[in-house]
Amino acid sequence: MFFKKCRLKVGNAFKWFPRAMTLTRYPATTKDVAARIARMSTASPGDVHLVLTCLPTVMAQFMDEGRPVHIDGLGSFFFKLSCAGRGVDSPDEVGRQQIRSIRVQFLPERQGRGKNMRRPLTEGITLTEWGKTEDNEAQKDVE
């Protein structure tokens, strides 16, 4: 994973922070993901592609039924409402007219507790400052 230095205004001063970056504006496609999963399993790329393209519909059905969706090693997905305005004064006034949009919230999976807590989705990720090589700066693994 690459990061770059980014200057942001905090209060009245500018401070420097690392910011995650991608190397291309073109994301890995469903076909790319299916091909990589197929290489790691006994399933064909076509079978994996079919499952991946069905996944959003099935997830939406479960969430529409009021059930969050948890995928082992990835995390949980559930619907979240984005509301317009500043709220109302009584429960009787709450209604659909306040809902601006429905969003999907994602929570990455966590395993363990306290100091033993780990996130499988980010395990083994190596941070590298963009423009520097391993010779210039030691890489640090994410905990």
PDB file of C-alpha atoms in Angstrom:
ATOM      1  CA  MET A   1       0.000   0.000   0.000  1.00  0.00           C
ATOM      2  CA  PHE A   2       1.303   3.408  -0.895  1.00  0.00           C
ATOM      3  CA  PHE A   3       0.889   6.704   0.912  1.00  0.00           C
ATOM      4  CA  LYS A   4       1.905  10.261   0.148  1.00  0.00           C
ATOM      5  CA  LYS A   5       2.450  13.336   2.283  1.00  0.00           C
ATOM      6  CA  CYS A   6      -0.564  15.626   2.424  1.00  0.00           C
ATOM      7  CA  ARG A   7      -0.887  19.092   3.963  1.00  0.00           C
ATOM      8  CA  LEU A   8      -4.229  19.792   5.657  1.00  0.00           C
ATOM      9  CA  LYS A   9      -5.554  22.720   7.650  1.00  0.00           C
ATOM     10  CA  VAL A  10      -6.214  21.821  11.303  1.00  0.00           C
ATOM     11  CA  GLY A  11      -7.734  24.719  13.193  1.00  0.00           C
ATOM     12  CA  ASN A  12      -5.707  27.783  12.190  1.00  0.00           C
ATOM     13  CA  ALA A  13      -2.546  25.895  11.217  1.00  0.00           C
ATOM     14  CA  PHE A  14      -1.479  23.545   8.451  1.00  0.00           C
ATOM     15  CA  LYS A  15      -0.226  20.088   9.440  1.00  0.00           C
ATOM     16  CA  TRP A  16       1.225  17.184   7.462  1.00  0.00           C
ATOM     17  CA  PHE A  17      -0.380  13.730   7.353  1.00  0.00           C
ATOM     18  CA  PRO A  18       0.085  10.507   5.393  1.00  0.00           C
ATOM     19  CA  ARG A  19      -2.732   9.878   2.887  1.00  0.00           C
ATOM     20  CA  ALA A  20      -3.459   6.519   1.259  1.00  0.00           C
ATOM     21  CA  MET A  21      -3.163   6.577  -2.506  1.00  0.00           C
ATOM     22  CA  THR A  22      -3.957   4.353  -5.448  1.00  0.00           C
ATOM     23  CA  LEU A  23      -1.671   3.941  -8.423  1.00  0.00           C
ATOM     24  CA  THR A  24      -4.442   4.043 -10.998  1.00  0.00           C
ATOM     25  CA  ARG A  25      -7.937   5.420 -11.265  1.00  0.00           C
ATOM     26  CA  TYR A  26      -9.064   2.118 -12.784  1.00  0.00           C
ATOM     27  CA  PRO A  27     -10.217  -0.292 -10.066  1.00  0.00           C
ATOM     28  CA  ALA A  28      -9.814  -4.054 -10.183  1.00  0.00           C
ATOM     29  CA  THR A  29     -12.940  -5.303 -11.963  1.00  0.00           C
ATOM     30  CA  THR A  30     -15.230  -8.167 -11.039  1.00  0.00           C
ATOM     31  CA  LYS A  31     -13.496 -10.172 -13.770  1.00  0.00           C
ATOM     32  CA  ASP A  32     -10.071  -9.418 -12.230  1.00  0.00           C
ATOM     33  CA  VAL A  33     -11.246 -10.445  -8.759  1.00  0.00           C
ATOM     34  CA  ALA A  34     -12.885 -13.616 -10.120  1.00  0.00           C
ATOM     35  CA  ALA A  35      -9.697 -14.625 -11.947  1.00  0.00           C
ATOM     36  CA  ARG A  36      -7.574 -14.159  -8.829  1.00  0.00           C
ATOM     37  CA  ILE A  37     -10.009 -16.086  -6.598  1.00  0.00           C
ATOM     38  CA  ALA A  38     -10.159 -18.885  -9.190  1.00  0.00           C
ATOM     39  CA  ARG A  39      -6.355 -19.216  -9.041  1.00  0.00           C
ATOM     40  CA  MET A  40      -6.628 -19.650  -5.256  1.00  0.00           C
ATOM     41  CA  SER A  41      -9.418 -22.245  -5.404  1.00  0.00           C
ATOM     42  CA  THR A  42     -10.833 -25.117  -7.438  1.00  0.00           C
ATOM     43  CA  ALA A  43     -13.621 -22.951  -8.885  1.00  0.00           C
ATOM     44  CA  SER A  44     -13.483 -21.676 -12.446  1.00  0.00           C
ATOM     45  CA  PRO A  45     -13.227 -17.934 -13.159  1.00  0.00           C
ATOM     46  CA  GLY A  46     -16.728 -18.071 -14.674  1.00  0.00           C
ATOM     47  CA  ASP A  47     -18.232 -19.705 -11.581  1.00  0.00           C
ATOM     48  CA  VAL A  48     -16.581 -17.171  -9.278  1.00  0.00           C
ATOM     49  CA  HIS A  49     -17.716 -14.302 -11.540  1.00  0.00           C
ATOM     50  CA  LEU A  50     -21.301 -15.581 -11.379  1.00  0.00           C
ATOM     51  CA  VAL A  51     -21.227 -15.707  -7.571  1.00  0.00           C
ATOM     52  CA  LEU A  52     -19.712 -12.213  -7.338  1.00  0.00           C
ATOM     53  CA  THR A  53     -22.330 -10.716  -9.670  1.00  0.00           C
ATOM     54  CA  CYS A  54     -25.157 -12.340  -7.647  1.00  0.00           C
ATOM     55  CA  LEU A  55     -23.718 -11.179  -4.313  1.00  0.00           C
ATOM     56  CA  PRO A  56     -25.043  -7.564  -4.335  1.00  0.00           C
ATOM     57  CA  THR A  57     -28.609  -8.698  -5.086  1.00  0.00           C
ATOM     58  CA  VAL A  58     -28.576 -11.340  -2.349  1.00  0.00           C
ATOM     59  CA  MET A  59     -27.009  -8.926   0.150  1.00  0.00           C
ATOM     60  CA  ALA A  60     -29.638  -6.270  -0.639  1.00  0.00           C
ATOM     61  CA  GLN A  61     -32.416  -8.831  -0.102  1.00  0.00           C
ATOM     62  CA  PHE A  62     -31.085  -9.801   3.346  1.00  0.00           C
ATOM     63  CA  MET A  63     -30.577  -6.161   4.358  1.00  0.00           C
ATOM     64  CA  ASP A  64     -34.079  -5.281   3.085  1.00  0.00           C
ATOM     65  CA  GLU A  65     -35.365  -7.960   5.484  1.00  0.00           C
ATOM     66  CA  GLY A  66     -33.606  -6.094   8.306  1.00  0.00           C
ATOM     67  CA  ARG A  67     -30.685  -8.517   8.558  1.00  0.00           C
ATOM     68  CA  PRO A  68     -27.060  -7.375   8.421  1.00  0.00           C
ATOM     69  CA  VAL A  69     -24.786  -9.429   6.160  1.00  0.00           C
ATOM     70  CA  HIS A  70     -21.507 -10.768   7.558  1.00  0.00           C
ATOM     71  CA  ILE A  71     -18.866 -12.280   5.262  1.00  0.00           C
ATOM     72  CA  ASP A  72     -16.081 -14.113   7.106  1.00  0.00           C
ATOM     73  CA  GLY A  73     -12.715 -12.398   6.768  1.00  0.00           C
ATOM     74  CA  LEU A  74     -14.295  -9.327   5.166  1.00  0.00           C
ATOM     75  CA  GLY A  75     -16.799  -7.785   7.552  1.00  0.00           C
ATOM     76  CA  SER A  76     -20.428  -6.748   7.965  1.00  0.00           C
ATOM     77  CA  PHE A  77     -22.760  -4.721   5.772  1.00  0.00           C
ATOM     78  CA  PHE A  78     -26.031  -3.052   6.771  1.00  0.00           C
ATOM     79  CA  PHE A  79     -28.298  -0.243   5.607  1.00  0.00           C
ATOM     80  CA  LYS A  80     -27.944   3.217   7.110  1.00  0.00           C
ATOM     81  CA  LEU A  81     -30.304   6.165   6.620  1.00  0.00           C
ATOM     82  CA  SER A  82     -29.108   9.650   5.799  1.00  0.00           C
ATOM     83  CA  CYS A  83     -31.651  12.171   7.060  1.00  0.00           C
ATOM     84  CA  ALA A  84     -32.402  15.733   6.008  1.00  0.00           C
ATOM     85  CA  GLY A  85     -32.845  18.560   8.487  1.00  0.00           C
ATOM     86  CA  ARG A  86     -32.071  18.747  12.181  1.00  0.00           C
ATOM     87  CA  GLY A  87     -34.632  16.306  13.489  1.00  0.00           C
ATOM     88  CA  VAL A  88     -38.124  16.827  14.855  1.00  0.00           C
ATOM     89  CA  ASP A  89     -39.495  17.570  18.307  1.00  0.00           C
ATOM     90  CA  SER A  90     -41.613  14.456  18.898  1.00  0.00           C
ATOM     91  CA  PRO A  91     -41.685  10.785  17.851  1.00  0.00           C
ATOM     92  CA  ASP A  92     -45.055  11.376  16.158  1.00  0.00           C
ATOM     93  CA  GLU A  93     -43.390  13.732  13.652  1.00  0.00           C
ATOM     94  CA  VAL A  94     -40.784  11.175  12.521  1.00  0.00           C
ATOM     95  CA  GLY A  95     -41.487   9.965   8.999  1.00  0.00           C
ATOM     96  CA  ARG A  96     -40.219   8.928   5.592  1.00  0.00           C
ATOM     97  CA  GLN A  97     -40.074  12.551   4.458  1.00  0.00           C
ATOM     98  CA  GLN A  98     -36.974  13.012   6.638  1.00  0.00           C
ATOM     99  CA  ILE A  99     -35.022  10.293   4.812  1.00  0.00           C
ATOM    100  CA  ARG A 100     -32.708  11.735   2.177  1.00  0.00           C
ATOM    101  CA  SER A 101     -30.952   8.521   1.099  1.00  0.00           C
ATOM    102  CA  ILE A 102     -30.247   4.924   1.999  1.00  0.00           C
ATOM    103  CA  ARG A 103     -26.588   3.961   2.231  1.00  0.00           C
ATOM    104  CA  VAL A 104     -24.693   0.767   2.863  1.00  0.00           C
ATOM    105  CA  GLN A 105     -22.446   0.841   5.927  1.00  0.00           C
ATOM    106  CA  PHE A 106     -19.408  -1.467   5.955  1.00  0.00           C
ATOM    107  CA  LEU A 107     -17.585  -2.526   9.120  1.00  0.00           C
ATOM    108  CA  PRO A 108     -14.363  -4.482   8.526  1.00  0.00           C
ATOM    109  CA  GLU A 109     -14.110  -7.732  10.457  1.00  0.00           C
ATOM    110  CA  ARG A 110     -12.210  -7.708  13.732  1.00  0.00           C
ATOM    111  CA  GLN A 111     -11.039 -10.818  15.524  1.00  0.00           C
ATOM    112  CA  GLY A 112      -9.939 -11.056  19.149  1.00  0.00           C
ATOM    113  CA  ARG A 113     -10.086  -8.386  21.830  1.00  0.00           C
ATOM    114  CA  GLY A 114      -7.776  -5.798  23.349  1.00  0.00           C
ATOM    115  CA  LYS A 115      -4.127  -6.303  22.441  1.00  0.00           C
ATOM    116  CA  ASN A 116      -5.025  -9.522  20.606  1.00  0.00           C
ATOM    117  CA  MET A 117      -7.440  -7.725  18.256  1.00  0.00           C
ATOM    118  CA  ARG A 118      -6.610  -8.060  14.562  1.00  0.00           C
ATOM    119  CA  ARG A 119      -8.242  -7.132  11.263  1.00  0.00           C
ATOM    120  CA  PRO A 120      -7.884  -9.904   8.657  1.00  0.00           C
ATOM    121  CA  LEU A 121      -8.626  -7.513   5.775  1.00  0.00           C
ATOM    122  CA  THR A 122      -5.538  -5.417   6.519  1.00  0.00           C
ATOM    123  CA  GLU A 123      -3.151  -8.100   7.801  1.00  0.00           C
ATOM    124  CA  GLY A 124       0.153  -8.267   6.006  1.00  0.00           C
ATOM    125  CA  ILE A 125      -0.213  -4.851   4.366  1.00  0.00           C
ATOM    126  CA  THR A 126       3.117  -3.064   3.950  1.00  0.00           C
ATOM    127  CA  LEU A 127       3.171   0.744   3.999  1.00  0.00           C
ATOM    128  CA  THR A 128       5.497   2.397   1.484  1.00  0.00           C
ATOM    129  CA  GLU A 129       5.914   6.127   0.973  1.00  0.00           C
ATOM    130  CA  TRP A 130       5.295   6.941  -2.679  1.00  0.00           C
ATOM    131  CA  GLY A 131       8.535   7.756  -4.455  1.00  0.00           C
ATOM    132  CA  LYS A 132      10.789   5.992  -1.949  1.00  0.00           C
ATOM    133  CA  THR A 133      12.275   2.530  -2.314  1.00  0.00           C
ATOM    134  CA  GLU A 134      12.964  -0.086   0.344  1.00  0.00           C
ATOM    135  CA  ASP A 135      16.602   1.066   0.328  1.00  0.00           C
ATOM    136  CA  ASN A 136      15.597   4.635   1.235  1.00  0.00           C
ATOM    137  CA  GLU A 137      13.268   3.818   4.100  1.00  0.00           C
ATOM    138  CA  ALA A 138      12.394   0.708   6.052  1.00  0.00           C
ATOM    139  CA  GLN A 139       8.862  -0.477   5.437  1.00  0.00           C
ATOM    140  CA  LYS A 140       6.546  -0.866   8.384  1.00  0.00           C
ATOM    141  CA  ASP A 141       3.938  -3.611   8.539  1.00  0.00           C
ATOM    142  CA  VAL A 142       0.477  -2.629   9.727  1.00  0.00           C
ATOM    143  CA  GLU A 143      -0.471  -4.264  13.014  1.00  0.00           C
TER     144      GLU A 143
END
